[in-house]
Amino acid sequence: MSTSGKTFDLVVAANRLPVDRVVASDGSKQWRRSPGGLVTAMESVMSEHDGAWVGWSGEAGDAPEPFVENGMYLRPVPLSEDELQQYYEGFSNGTLWPIFHDVIVPATFHRQWWYAYERVNRRFAEAVAELAADSGTVWVHDYQLQLVPAMVRELRPDVRIGWFNHIPFPPVELFAQLPWRKALVEGLLGADFLGFQRVADAHNFLRACRRLHAFTTRGDTVSFTGKRGVQRVVRASAIPISVDFKGLDALARTPEVVARAQQIRESLGNPATLLLGVDRLDYTKGIRHRLKAYAELLTEGAVAPPREVFVQVATPSRERVDAYRELRAEVEGEVGRVNGEFGRIGHLALQYLHHSYPRSEMAALYVAADVLLVTPLRDGMNLVAKEYVACRHDGGGALVLSEFTGAFHELHQAYVCNPHDIEGLKQTIIRALKAPEGERRRAMKAMRRRVADHDVQRWASRFLEALAAAPERPVRQLAEVTG
Ligand code: GDG
């Protein structure tokens, strides 16, 4: 129960609350809705379902009192400075994140981090158990909270529990490196339904159940004997996330955004081609590979400023984790080298922006860009690719897309690349840059149709339907692209 004793039909648990603390001009602290598709998607389902959201407020120390924002009951979970380091920066981002992303950097294992992860997951589970109504629905998000489903089931066997993984689920050969692999699988199997970005992620999870626990799987379900001898069946399927197509389309059509897009192009010297990259500064995003390919194209004269201009937005991320600090130094060193070599007075070869921007500025960048480069080495979905498509109401633009993203399995008309293959990546960039207008427009039209039909609101309702129907009814799977 909440402090007021009220309970909720739908309780969402995610590492972060959907709001950020901001300091107003008069110095007072206020809450502001965080930008992003998840919050938009959940707002519509939360208002239909009388929902509560459990998450960390973003500030270490005591948690603020629960409060209501945009019709949602928000219940902050406290994290001490130590827990922030051990549960979040440590176990979530230093252990799980590399294992779940193909070990692009080595994973670090520390027992103290694991104990903190267990402790914080229990705190989340207790808050969820207090807030959920009788036979209510609980929706847990992401890799930071993998133990929460089983912990909630223990406390509240009456509720229906779903979990959605925003990142890839690794092949069992990598997952098996985790000293706590069995406990993680058991934590997830507390759910009734587990949602993944790709069919391959769901399969990887089912394989982990077979290999590590010798449980039986059939189609997309796993059967086993749970606590106190209860026979349980859990379904694991792909329900790929998307973006708020209508909202982004409308934003990109506003006169302010259209004018700002024009202004951006002018301030860059009206290039023939504006190339754009937008990523959190994360080693999974393939930023170094992209820069290497672009630098070689500059050396070969295949692209030349000011005719071609490349803008890379690298949003600050996880700045206290070593691997992220090292990546930043490497990327910034390379940007400096490229600009030193190929820049001219008044014309940088590469515009690098280590900032976070308002949503309307992002939309203007998308509208301004002729080619968007999305080249991750591994990415659960990649919303930037879908946002670009949603913003191109003019039918223009070309998308270069890595085959190692979830988005690749839906946006079939993109210019597909393997970012490890620098020669191939260079050729794909040039192909996208030189493609005939008609080809680019046809591709964009088809991709827009796909994202419009499969938007984030549909994702949220499909997840909740699958959860309500689990484990009896199978989920219609997204066709995997094999070619
Ligand atoms: C995880 C998975 C999966 C970025 N810079 C700014 C800004 N952004 C927004 C983008 C986009 C979001 O952040 C990033 O989403 P991605 O999907 O690209 O990547 P992750 O952060 O790694 O997200 C990923 C996702 O979860 C959802 O399931 O797709 O695979 O890794 O929405 O627009 N937004 C604003 N200013 C910025 O400077 N306003």
Short mmCIF file of C-alpha atoms and ligand atoms in Angstrom, two decimals:
data_model
loop_
_atom_site.label_atom_id
_atom_site.label_comp_id
_atom_site.label_asym_id
_atom_site.label_seq_id
_atom_site.Cartn_x
_atom_site.Cartn_y
_atom_site.Cartn_z
CA MET A 1 0.00 0.00 0.00
CA SER A 2 1.08 3.58 -0.61
CA THR A 3 1.47 5.90 2.39
CA SER A 4 -2.13 6.92 1.76
CA GLY A 5 -3.10 3.23 1.64
CA LYS A 6 -4.04 3.47 -2.02
CA THR A 7 -3.16 0.60 -4.35
CA PHE A 8 -2.86 0.56 -8.15
CA ASP A 9 -4.03 -1.75 -10.96
CA LEU A 10 -0.77 -1.24 -12.86
CA VAL A 11 2.62 -0.77 -11.19
CA VAL A 12 5.65 -0.03 -13.35
CA ALA A 13 9.18 -0.50 -11.98
CA ALA A 14 12.16 0.97 -13.82
CA ASN A 15 15.61 2.05 -12.64
CA ARG A 16 14.64 5.72 -13.11
CA LEU A 17 11.43 7.58 -12.45
CA PRO A 18 9.98 9.26 -15.57
CA VAL A 19 10.90 12.74 -14.21
CA ASP A 20 14.08 14.73 -13.64
CA ARG A 21 14.73 17.21 -10.85
CA VAL A 22 15.43 20.65 -12.34
CA VAL A 23 16.30 23.95 -10.72
CA ALA A 24 13.95 26.74 -11.85
CA SER A 25 15.14 30.32 -12.52
CA ASP A 26 14.02 31.37 -9.01
CA GLY A 27 16.26 28.65 -7.52
CA SER A 28 13.38 26.35 -6.52
CA LYS A 29 13.57 22.65 -7.37
CA GLN A 30 10.88 21.20 -9.60
CA TRP A 31 10.15 17.92 -11.35
CA ARG A 32 10.14 17.85 -15.15
CA ARG A 33 8.92 14.94 -17.26
CA SER A 34 11.93 13.14 -18.81
CA PRO A 35 11.99 13.22 -22.58
CA GLY A 36 11.73 9.90 -24.38
CA GLY A 37 9.43 7.33 -25.86
CA LEU A 38 9.06 5.08 -22.83
CA VAL A 39 7.52 7.87 -20.78
CA THR A 40 5.18 8.82 -23.65
CA ALA A 41 4.13 5.19 -24.14
CA MET A 42 3.55 4.59 -20.47
CA GLU A 43 1.59 7.83 -20.01
CA SER A 44 -1.18 6.60 -22.25
CA VAL A 45 -1.40 3.16 -20.59
CA MET A 46 -0.98 4.57 -17.08
CA SER A 47 -3.91 6.94 -17.48
CA GLU A 48 -6.10 4.06 -18.72
CA HIS A 49 -5.04 1.76 -15.88
CA ASP A 50 -4.68 3.89 -12.72
CA GLY A 51 -0.94 3.43 -12.59
CA ALA A 52 1.99 3.92 -10.23
CA TRP A 53 5.70 4.09 -11.12
CA VAL A 54 8.52 2.92 -8.83
CA GLY A 55 12.04 4.19 -9.59
CA TRP A 56 15.12 6.09 -8.47
CA SER A 57 14.82 9.89 -8.46
CA GLY A 58 18.29 10.57 -9.90
CA GLU A 59 19.78 11.92 -6.65
CA ALA A 60 21.73 9.78 -4.15
CA GLY A 61 20.60 9.81 -0.51
CA ASP A 62 17.16 9.86 1.06
CA ALA A 63 14.26 9.50 -1.35
CA PRO A 64 11.69 12.29 -1.71
CA GLU A 65 8.13 11.55 -0.56
CA PRO A 66 5.89 9.91 -3.19
CA PHE A 67 4.10 12.46 -5.39
CA VAL A 68 1.70 12.71 -8.32
CA GLU A 69 2.89 14.09 -11.67
CA ASN A 70 0.92 14.08 -14.92
CA GLY A 71 -1.69 11.82 -13.35
CA MET A 72 0.93 9.20 -12.36
CA TYR A 73 1.67 8.23 -8.76
CA LEU A 74 5.47 8.26 -8.47
CA ARG A 75 7.22 6.36 -5.70
CA PRO A 76 10.93 7.22 -5.40
CA VAL A 77 13.30 4.42 -4.27
CA PRO A 78 16.35 5.65 -2.30
CA LEU A 79 19.89 4.76 -3.40
CA SER A 80 22.90 5.66 -1.26
CA GLU A 81 26.10 6.91 -2.92
CA ASP A 82 27.65 3.44 -2.33
CA GLU A 83 24.66 1.69 -3.86
CA LEU A 84 24.80 3.99 -6.84
CA GLN A 85 28.41 2.94 -7.39
CA GLN A 86 27.89 -0.77 -6.74
CA TYR A 87 24.39 -1.55 -8.03
CA TYR A 88 24.18 0.97 -10.90
CA GLU A 89 27.66 1.91 -12.12
CA GLY A 90 29.13 -1.40 -10.94
CA PHE A 91 26.90 -4.43 -11.45
CA SER A 92 24.45 -2.92 -13.98
CA ASN A 93 26.91 -1.02 -16.15
CA GLY A 94 30.28 -2.69 -15.42
CA THR A 95 29.11 -6.34 -15.25
CA LEU A 96 25.77 -6.83 -17.03
CA TRP A 97 26.00 -4.20 -19.78
CA PRO A 98 29.23 -5.62 -21.34
CA ILE A 99 28.03 -9.25 -21.04
CA PHE A 100 24.69 -8.37 -22.66
CA HIS A 101 26.49 -6.47 -25.48
CA ASP A 102 28.86 -9.13 -26.82
CA VAL A 103 31.68 -8.21 -24.36
CA ILE A 104 32.79 -5.28 -26.54
CA VAL A 105 34.74 -4.30 -23.41
CA PRO A 106 35.61 -6.86 -20.72
CA ALA A 107 33.08 -7.34 -17.92
CA THR A 108 34.13 -6.82 -14.31
CA PHE A 109 32.91 -9.17 -11.57
CA HIS A 110 32.79 -8.11 -7.92
CA ARG A 111 30.85 -9.93 -5.23
CA GLN A 112 30.18 -6.64 -3.40
CA TRP A 113 28.47 -5.28 -6.54
CA TRP A 114 26.27 -8.36 -6.70
CA TYR A 115 25.23 -8.00 -3.04
CA ALA A 116 24.27 -4.38 -3.69
CA TYR A 117 22.31 -5.43 -6.81
CA GLU A 118 20.35 -7.99 -4.74
CA ARG A 119 19.71 -5.46 -1.99
CA VAL A 120 18.47 -2.75 -4.34
CA ASN A 121 16.32 -5.20 -6.35
CA ARG A 122 14.69 -6.24 -3.05
CA ARG A 123 13.95 -2.62 -2.20
CA PHE A 124 12.25 -2.15 -5.56
CA ALA A 125 10.28 -5.40 -5.12
CA GLU A 126 9.06 -4.35 -1.67
CA ALA A 127 7.84 -1.00 -2.99
CA VAL A 128 6.06 -2.73 -5.88
CA ALA A 129 4.46 -5.29 -3.55
CA GLU A 130 3.11 -2.48 -1.34
CA LEU A 131 1.56 -0.59 -4.22
CA ALA A 132 0.00 -3.32 -6.39
CA ALA A 133 -3.76 -3.83 -6.09
CA ASP A 134 -5.22 -7.32 -5.53
CA SER A 135 -4.59 -9.38 -8.69
CA GLY A 136 -3.04 -6.25 -10.25
CA THR A 137 -0.43 -6.06 -13.00
CA VAL A 138 3.27 -5.35 -12.49
CA TRP A 139 5.54 -4.32 -15.37
CA VAL A 140 9.28 -4.42 -14.60
CA HIS A 141 11.78 -2.82 -17.00
CA ASP A 142 15.28 -3.74 -17.99
CA TYR A 143 18.53 -5.36 -16.94
CA GLN A 144 18.95 -3.39 -13.69
CA LEU A 145 15.93 -5.19 -12.18
CA GLN A 146 16.24 -8.85 -13.18
CA LEU A 147 15.69 -10.20 -9.66
CA VAL A 148 12.53 -8.15 -9.08
CA PRO A 149 10.05 -10.55 -10.79
CA ALA A 150 10.81 -13.49 -8.45
CA MET A 151 11.03 -11.22 -5.39
CA VAL A 152 7.60 -9.72 -6.16
CA ARG A 153 6.10 -13.19 -6.75
CA GLU A 154 7.35 -14.28 -3.35
CA LEU A 155 5.70 -11.28 -1.66
CA ARG A 156 2.59 -11.10 -3.84
CA PRO A 157 1.70 -14.40 -5.54
CA ASP A 158 -1.67 -12.91 -6.60
CA VAL A 159 -0.27 -10.36 -9.11
CA ARG A 160 0.59 -10.82 -12.78
CA ILE A 161 4.23 -9.94 -13.51
CA GLY A 162 5.84 -8.92 -16.80
CA TRP A 163 9.42 -7.88 -17.58
CA PHE A 164 10.75 -6.16 -20.69
CA ASN A 165 14.42 -6.20 -21.67
CA HIS A 166 15.46 -3.01 -23.49
CA ILE A 167 18.89 -4.39 -24.36
CA PRO A 168 19.92 -7.62 -26.14
CA PHE A 169 19.87 -10.92 -24.25
CA PRO A 170 23.27 -12.57 -24.80
CA PRO A 171 24.03 -16.02 -26.19
CA VAL A 172 24.34 -18.53 -23.34
CA GLU A 173 28.09 -18.89 -23.97
CA LEU A 174 28.53 -15.26 -22.83
CA PHE A 175 25.77 -15.25 -20.21
CA ALA A 176 27.39 -18.32 -18.63
CA GLN A 177 30.43 -16.22 -17.66
CA LEU A 178 28.34 -14.54 -14.96
CA PRO A 179 29.01 -16.16 -11.58
CA TRP A 180 25.35 -15.33 -10.71
CA ARG A 181 23.84 -16.68 -13.96
CA LYS A 182 21.47 -19.15 -12.30
CA ALA A 183 20.15 -16.61 -9.81
CA LEU A 184 19.48 -14.16 -12.65
CA VAL A 185 17.48 -16.74 -14.64
CA GLU A 186 15.54 -17.65 -11.48
CA GLY A 187 14.85 -13.96 -10.86
CA LEU A 188 13.38 -13.53 -14.33
CA LEU A 189 11.35 -16.72 -14.14
CA GLY A 190 9.32 -15.11 -11.36
CA ALA A 191 7.50 -13.32 -14.20
CA ASP A 192 4.53 -14.64 -16.20
CA PHE A 193 5.73 -13.02 -19.40
CA LEU A 194 9.18 -11.86 -20.55
CA GLY A 195 9.39 -9.46 -23.51
CA PHE A 196 12.49 -9.01 -25.69
CA GLN A 197 13.47 -6.76 -28.60
CA ARG A 198 14.29 -9.58 -31.06
CA VAL A 199 13.24 -13.19 -31.54
CA ALA A 200 16.94 -14.10 -31.14
CA ASP A 201 17.00 -12.49 -27.67
CA ALA A 202 14.01 -14.56 -26.53
CA HIS A 203 15.69 -17.67 -27.95
CA ASN A 204 18.93 -16.88 -26.11
CA PHE A 205 17.00 -16.65 -22.86
CA LEU A 206 15.17 -19.95 -23.46
CA ARG A 207 18.48 -21.60 -24.27
CA ALA A 208 19.94 -20.33 -20.98
CA CYS A 209 16.97 -21.95 -19.18
CA ARG A 210 17.73 -25.29 -20.87
CA ARG A 211 21.49 -25.20 -20.52
CA LEU A 212 21.89 -23.75 -17.05
CA HIS A 213 18.84 -25.23 -15.32
CA ALA A 214 17.90 -28.19 -17.56
CA PHE A 215 14.34 -26.78 -17.74
CA THR A 216 12.07 -27.87 -20.59
CA THR A 217 11.22 -25.36 -23.30
CA ARG A 218 8.53 -25.71 -25.92
CA GLY A 219 7.97 -23.04 -28.57
CA ASP A 220 8.35 -19.78 -26.65
CA THR A 221 7.56 -21.19 -23.19
CA VAL A 222 9.66 -22.66 -20.40
CA SER A 223 8.19 -25.10 -17.85
CA PHE A 224 9.65 -25.88 -14.44
CA THR A 225 8.78 -26.60 -10.84
CA GLY A 226 8.87 -23.36 -8.88
CA LYS A 227 9.00 -22.62 -5.15
CA ARG A 228 6.87 -24.93 -2.91
CA GLY A 229 6.52 -27.42 -5.78
CA VAL A 230 4.27 -25.16 -7.90
CA GLN A 231 4.31 -26.08 -11.61
CA ARG A 232 4.98 -22.93 -13.62
CA VAL A 233 5.04 -21.96 -17.30
CA VAL A 234 6.65 -18.69 -18.42
CA ARG A 235 6.44 -17.25 -21.91
CA ALA A 236 9.40 -15.40 -23.54
CA SER A 237 8.70 -13.58 -26.83
CA ALA A 238 9.79 -10.64 -28.97
CA ILE A 239 7.76 -7.42 -28.69
CA PRO A 240 10.04 -4.78 -30.26
CA ILE A 241 9.85 -1.27 -28.82
CA SER A 242 9.15 1.77 -30.98
CA VAL A 243 8.73 5.56 -30.91
CA ASP A 244 5.82 7.99 -30.62
CA PHE A 245 5.39 8.31 -34.39
CA LYS A 246 2.46 10.75 -34.33
CA GLY A 247 4.10 13.01 -31.73
CA LEU A 248 7.44 13.15 -33.56
CA ASP A 249 5.81 13.60 -36.96
CA ALA A 250 3.79 16.54 -35.59
CA LEU A 251 6.84 18.06 -33.87
CA ALA A 252 8.94 17.82 -37.04
CA ARG A 253 6.21 19.59 -39.05
CA THR A 254 6.03 22.64 -36.75
CA PRO A 255 7.24 25.86 -38.44
CA GLU A 256 9.81 26.34 -35.64
CA VAL A 257 11.45 22.95 -36.27
CA VAL A 258 11.35 23.35 -40.08
CA ALA A 259 12.93 26.83 -39.77
CA ARG A 260 15.55 25.60 -37.30
CA ALA A 261 16.50 22.73 -39.65
CA GLN A 262 17.09 25.30 -42.41
CA GLN A 263 19.11 27.45 -40.04
CA ILE A 264 21.29 24.48 -39.02
CA ARG A 265 22.13 23.78 -42.68
CA GLU A 266 22.92 27.45 -43.29
CA SER A 267 25.18 27.69 -40.28
CA LEU A 268 27.12 24.69 -41.60
CA GLY A 269 27.67 26.48 -44.93
CA ASN A 270 24.76 24.85 -46.82
CA PRO A 271 26.57 21.58 -47.53
CA ALA A 272 25.49 19.38 -50.45
CA THR A 273 25.23 16.54 -47.94
CA LEU A 274 24.81 16.75 -44.19
CA LEU A 275 25.66 13.48 -42.42
CA LEU A 276 24.53 13.01 -38.82
CA GLY A 277 25.21 10.66 -35.91
CA VAL A 278 23.23 10.82 -32.62
CA ASP A 279 24.21 8.50 -29.79
CA ARG A 280 24.76 8.28 -26.10
CA LEU A 281 28.55 8.25 -25.80
CA ASP A 282 28.67 4.46 -25.36
CA TYR A 283 31.15 1.90 -26.73
CA THR A 284 28.24 -0.19 -28.03
CA LYS A 285 27.24 2.52 -30.51
CA GLY A 286 30.17 2.04 -32.90
CA ILE A 287 31.19 5.72 -32.85
CA ARG A 288 34.91 4.92 -33.21
CA HIS A 289 34.29 2.64 -36.20
CA ARG A 290 32.15 5.35 -37.80
CA LEU A 291 34.85 8.00 -37.28
CA LYS A 292 37.50 5.69 -38.70
CA ALA A 293 35.44 5.06 -41.83
CA TYR A 294 34.72 8.77 -42.24
CA ALA A 295 38.37 9.72 -41.73
CA GLU A 296 39.38 7.27 -44.48
CA LEU A 297 36.74 8.71 -46.83
CA LEU A 298 38.21 12.16 -46.15
CA THR A 299 41.75 10.88 -46.84
CA GLU A 300 40.61 9.36 -50.12
CA GLY A 301 38.74 12.54 -51.10
CA ALA A 302 35.44 10.64 -51.42
CA VAL A 303 33.98 13.25 -49.06
CA ALA A 304 35.32 16.77 -48.62
CA PRO A 305 34.23 19.70 -46.46
CA PRO A 306 32.43 22.03 -46.97
CA ARG A 307 30.59 19.96 -49.64
CA GLU A 308 30.01 17.17 -47.12
CA VAL A 309 29.70 17.91 -43.42
CA PHE A 310 29.42 15.35 -40.62
CA VAL A 311 27.78 16.31 -37.31
CA GLN A 312 28.17 13.86 -34.42
CA VAL A 313 26.05 14.43 -31.32
CA ALA A 314 27.47 12.34 -28.46
CA THR A 315 25.22 12.72 -25.43
CA PRO A 316 27.16 12.50 -22.13
CA SER A 317 26.62 9.12 -20.46
CA ARG A 318 27.85 7.12 -17.41
CA GLU A 319 30.76 9.47 -16.96
CA ARG A 320 31.98 7.87 -13.73
CA VAL A 321 32.49 4.41 -15.34
CA ASP A 322 36.11 3.88 -16.52
CA ALA A 323 35.26 2.39 -19.93
CA TYR A 324 33.13 5.46 -20.74
CA ARG A 325 35.87 7.90 -19.70
CA GLU A 326 38.36 6.03 -21.90
CA LEU A 327 35.95 6.03 -24.84
CA ARG A 328 35.40 9.76 -24.52
CA ALA A 329 39.15 10.42 -24.56
CA GLU A 330 39.60 8.21 -27.65
CA VAL A 331 36.69 9.73 -29.57
CA GLU A 332 37.74 13.28 -28.75
CA GLY A 333 41.34 12.53 -29.71
CA GLU A 334 40.21 11.20 -33.08
CA VAL A 335 37.88 14.16 -33.67
CA GLY A 336 40.78 16.53 -32.97
CA ARG A 337 43.07 14.61 -35.32
CA VAL A 338 40.52 14.59 -38.16
CA ASN A 339 39.73 18.29 -37.80
CA GLY A 340 43.41 19.16 -37.54
CA GLU A 341 44.10 17.33 -40.77
CA PHE A 342 41.01 18.07 -42.87
CA GLY A 343 39.49 21.22 -41.38
CA ARG A 344 39.96 24.68 -42.88
CA ILE A 345 39.40 28.10 -41.32
CA GLY A 346 35.63 28.42 -41.07
CA HIS A 347 35.04 24.77 -42.06
CA LEU A 348 35.42 21.90 -39.65
CA ALA A 349 35.49 18.46 -41.28
CA LEU A 350 33.58 17.05 -38.37
CA GLN A 351 31.32 18.82 -35.88
CA TYR A 352 31.43 17.01 -32.55
CA LEU A 353 28.90 18.00 -29.88
CA HIS A 354 29.16 16.50 -26.39
CA HIS A 355 25.81 17.89 -25.23
CA SER A 356 22.26 16.96 -24.49
CA TYR A 357 19.66 18.84 -26.54
CA PRO A 358 15.94 19.58 -26.20
CA ARG A 359 13.66 17.31 -28.17
CA SER A 360 12.79 20.01 -30.73
CA GLU A 361 16.50 20.54 -31.52
CA MET A 362 16.89 16.78 -32.07
CA ALA A 363 13.91 16.85 -34.45
CA ALA A 364 15.46 19.79 -36.34
CA LEU A 365 18.75 17.90 -36.68
CA TYR A 366 16.88 14.88 -38.06
CA VAL A 367 14.99 17.05 -40.56
CA ALA A 368 18.23 18.77 -41.61
CA ALA A 369 20.28 15.58 -42.13
CA ASP A 370 20.55 13.95 -45.58
CA VAL A 371 22.12 10.79 -44.17
CA LEU A 372 21.83 9.39 -40.62
CA LEU A 373 24.61 7.02 -39.55
CA VAL A 374 23.45 4.38 -37.04
CA THR A 375 26.38 1.98 -36.73
CA PRO A 376 26.25 0.19 -33.35
CA LEU A 377 28.30 -2.95 -32.70
CA ARG A 378 25.31 -4.19 -30.70
CA ASP A 379 22.08 -2.37 -29.76
CA GLY A 380 18.80 -3.72 -28.35
CA MET A 381 16.69 -1.63 -30.72
CA ASN A 382 18.10 1.88 -31.44
CA LEU A 383 15.34 4.43 -31.19
CA VAL A 384 17.36 7.11 -32.98
CA ALA A 385 16.88 5.22 -36.28
CA LYS A 386 13.10 5.10 -35.79
CA GLU A 387 12.93 8.74 -34.62
CA TYR A 388 14.73 9.84 -37.81
CA VAL A 389 12.19 7.98 -39.93
CA ALA A 390 9.27 9.42 -37.92
CA CYS A 391 10.59 12.99 -38.40
CA ARG A 392 11.03 12.71 -42.21
CA HIS A 393 7.51 13.84 -43.16
CA ASP A 394 9.13 15.36 -46.28
CA GLY A 395 10.02 11.83 -47.48
CA GLY A 396 13.70 12.79 -47.67
CA GLY A 397 16.78 11.40 -45.93
CA ALA A 398 18.67 8.12 -46.01
CA LEU A 399 19.38 5.74 -43.15
CA VAL A 400 22.64 3.79 -42.82
CA LEU A 401 21.86 1.03 -40.31
CA SER A 402 23.98 -1.61 -38.60
CA GLU A 403 22.77 -5.18 -38.85
CA PHE A 404 23.55 -5.56 -35.13
CA THR A 405 20.62 -3.38 -34.02
CA GLY A 406 17.09 -4.52 -33.22
CA ALA A 407 15.86 -1.87 -35.70
CA PHE A 408 17.55 -3.74 -38.57
CA HIS A 409 14.92 -6.49 -38.18
CA GLU A 410 12.15 -4.02 -39.04
CA LEU A 411 13.67 -1.29 -41.24
CA HIS A 412 14.51 -3.51 -44.18
CA GLN A 413 14.85 -0.65 -46.67
CA ALA A 414 17.79 0.98 -44.84
CA TYR A 415 21.35 0.99 -46.23
CA VAL A 416 22.60 -1.93 -44.17
CA CYS A 417 26.17 -2.13 -42.88
CA ASN A 418 28.45 -4.30 -40.78
CA PRO A 419 30.34 -1.67 -38.75
CA HIS A 420 33.29 -4.05 -38.16
CA ASP A 421 33.91 -4.06 -41.90
CA ILE A 422 35.38 -0.57 -42.36
CA GLU A 423 35.71 -0.97 -46.14
CA GLY A 424 32.08 -2.13 -46.38
CA LEU A 425 30.93 0.67 -44.08
CA LYS A 426 32.66 3.26 -46.30
CA GLN A 427 30.99 1.83 -49.40
CA THR A 428 27.57 1.84 -47.70
CA ILE A 429 27.99 5.49 -46.65
CA ILE A 430 28.87 6.43 -50.23
CA ARG A 431 25.97 4.38 -51.60
CA ALA A 432 23.52 6.18 -49.28
CA LEU A 433 25.05 9.54 -50.16
CA LYS A 434 24.83 8.98 -53.92
CA ALA A 435 21.59 7.00 -54.11
CA PRO A 436 19.08 8.33 -56.65
CA GLU A 437 16.39 10.52 -55.13
CA GLY A 438 13.60 8.08 -56.17
CA GLU A 439 15.29 5.12 -54.46
CA ARG A 440 15.79 7.08 -51.23
CA ARG A 441 12.20 8.31 -51.20
CA ARG A 442 10.76 4.83 -51.80
CA ALA A 443 12.87 3.45 -48.96
CA MET A 444 11.87 6.25 -46.57
CA LYS A 445 8.19 5.86 -47.43
CA ALA A 446 8.24 2.13 -46.65
CA MET A 447 10.14 2.66 -43.38
CA ARG A 448 7.71 5.41 -42.33
CA ARG A 449 4.78 3.08 -42.92
CA ARG A 450 6.42 0.43 -40.75
CA VAL A 451 7.09 2.80 -37.82
CA ALA A 452 3.65 4.46 -38.11
CA ASP A 453 1.95 1.04 -37.91
CA HIS A 454 4.20 -0.21 -35.10
CA ASP A 455 4.51 2.80 -32.82
CA VAL A 456 5.29 2.89 -29.10
CA GLN A 457 1.63 3.00 -28.08
CA ARG A 458 1.06 -0.25 -29.98
CA TRP A 459 4.17 -1.74 -28.34
CA ALA A 460 2.85 -0.97 -24.86
CA SER A 461 -0.61 -2.36 -25.56
CA ARG A 462 0.85 -5.49 -27.22
CA PHE A 463 3.04 -6.08 -24.17
CA LEU A 464 0.13 -5.73 -21.76
CA GLU A 465 -2.08 -7.99 -23.89
CA ALA A 466 0.66 -10.64 -24.02
CA LEU A 467 1.09 -10.37 -20.26
CA ALA A 468 -2.66 -10.67 -19.66
CA ALA A 469 -2.82 -13.74 -21.94
CA ALA A 470 0.38 -15.45 -20.69
CA PRO A 471 1.17 -18.26 -20.54
CA GLU A 472 -1.74 -19.73 -22.49
CA ARG A 473 -1.69 -17.83 -25.79
CA PRO A 474 1.42 -17.55 -27.95
CA VAL A 475 2.50 -14.10 -29.15
CA ARG A 476 2.57 -13.50 -32.88
CA GLN A 477 6.26 -13.19 -33.60
CA LEU A 478 7.99 -10.53 -35.62
CA ALA A 479 9.52 -12.14 -38.71
CA GLU A 480 13.31 -12.28 -38.37
CA VAL A 481 15.30 -11.18 -41.37
CA THR A 482 17.82 -13.79 -42.30
CA GLY A 483 19.13 -12.50 -45.63
C1 GDG B 1 18.27 1.48 -24.61
C2 GDG B 1 18.85 0.41 -25.54
C3 GDG B 1 16.82 0.63 -26.98
C4 GDG B 1 19.87 11.04 -27.16
N1 GDG B 1 20.52 12.21 -27.04
C5 GDG B 1 19.58 13.13 -26.72
C6 GDG B 1 18.34 12.50 -26.66
N2 GDG B 1 18.55 11.23 -26.92
C7 GDG B 1 17.48 10.22 -26.97
C8 GDG B 1 17.26 9.70 -28.36
C9 GDG B 1 16.59 8.37 -28.08
C10 GDG B 1 17.24 7.94 -26.77
O1 GDG B 1 17.83 9.09 -26.18
C11 GDG B 1 18.32 6.92 -27.00
O2 GDG B 1 17.71 5.70 -27.31
P1 GDG B 1 18.49 4.54 -28.08
O3 GDG B 1 17.50 3.50 -28.43
O4 GDG B 1 19.18 5.11 -29.25
O5 GDG B 1 19.59 4.01 -27.07
P2 GDG B 1 19.81 3.70 -25.48
O6 GDG B 1 19.87 4.94 -24.67
O7 GDG B 1 21.05 2.87 -25.44
O8 GDG B 1 18.52 2.84 -25.02
C12 GDG B 1 18.35 0.62 -26.96
C13 GDG B 1 16.27 1.60 -25.94
O9 GDG B 1 16.82 1.35 -24.64
C14 GDG B 1 14.74 1.50 -25.84
O10 GDG B 1 14.33 0.19 -25.57
O11 GDG B 1 16.40 1.05 -28.26
O12 GDG B 1 18.83 -0.42 -27.80
O13 GDG B 1 20.28 0.41 -25.49
O14 GDG B 1 15.22 8.52 -27.83
O15 GDG B 1 16.48 10.62 -29.07
N3 GDG B 1 17.18 13.15 -26.40
C15 GDG B 1 17.25 14.49 -26.18
N4 GDG B 1 18.44 15.16 -26.20
C16 GDG B 1 19.62 14.53 -26.47
O16 GDG B 1 20.68 15.18 -26.50
N5 GDG B 1 16.13 15.17 -25.94
#
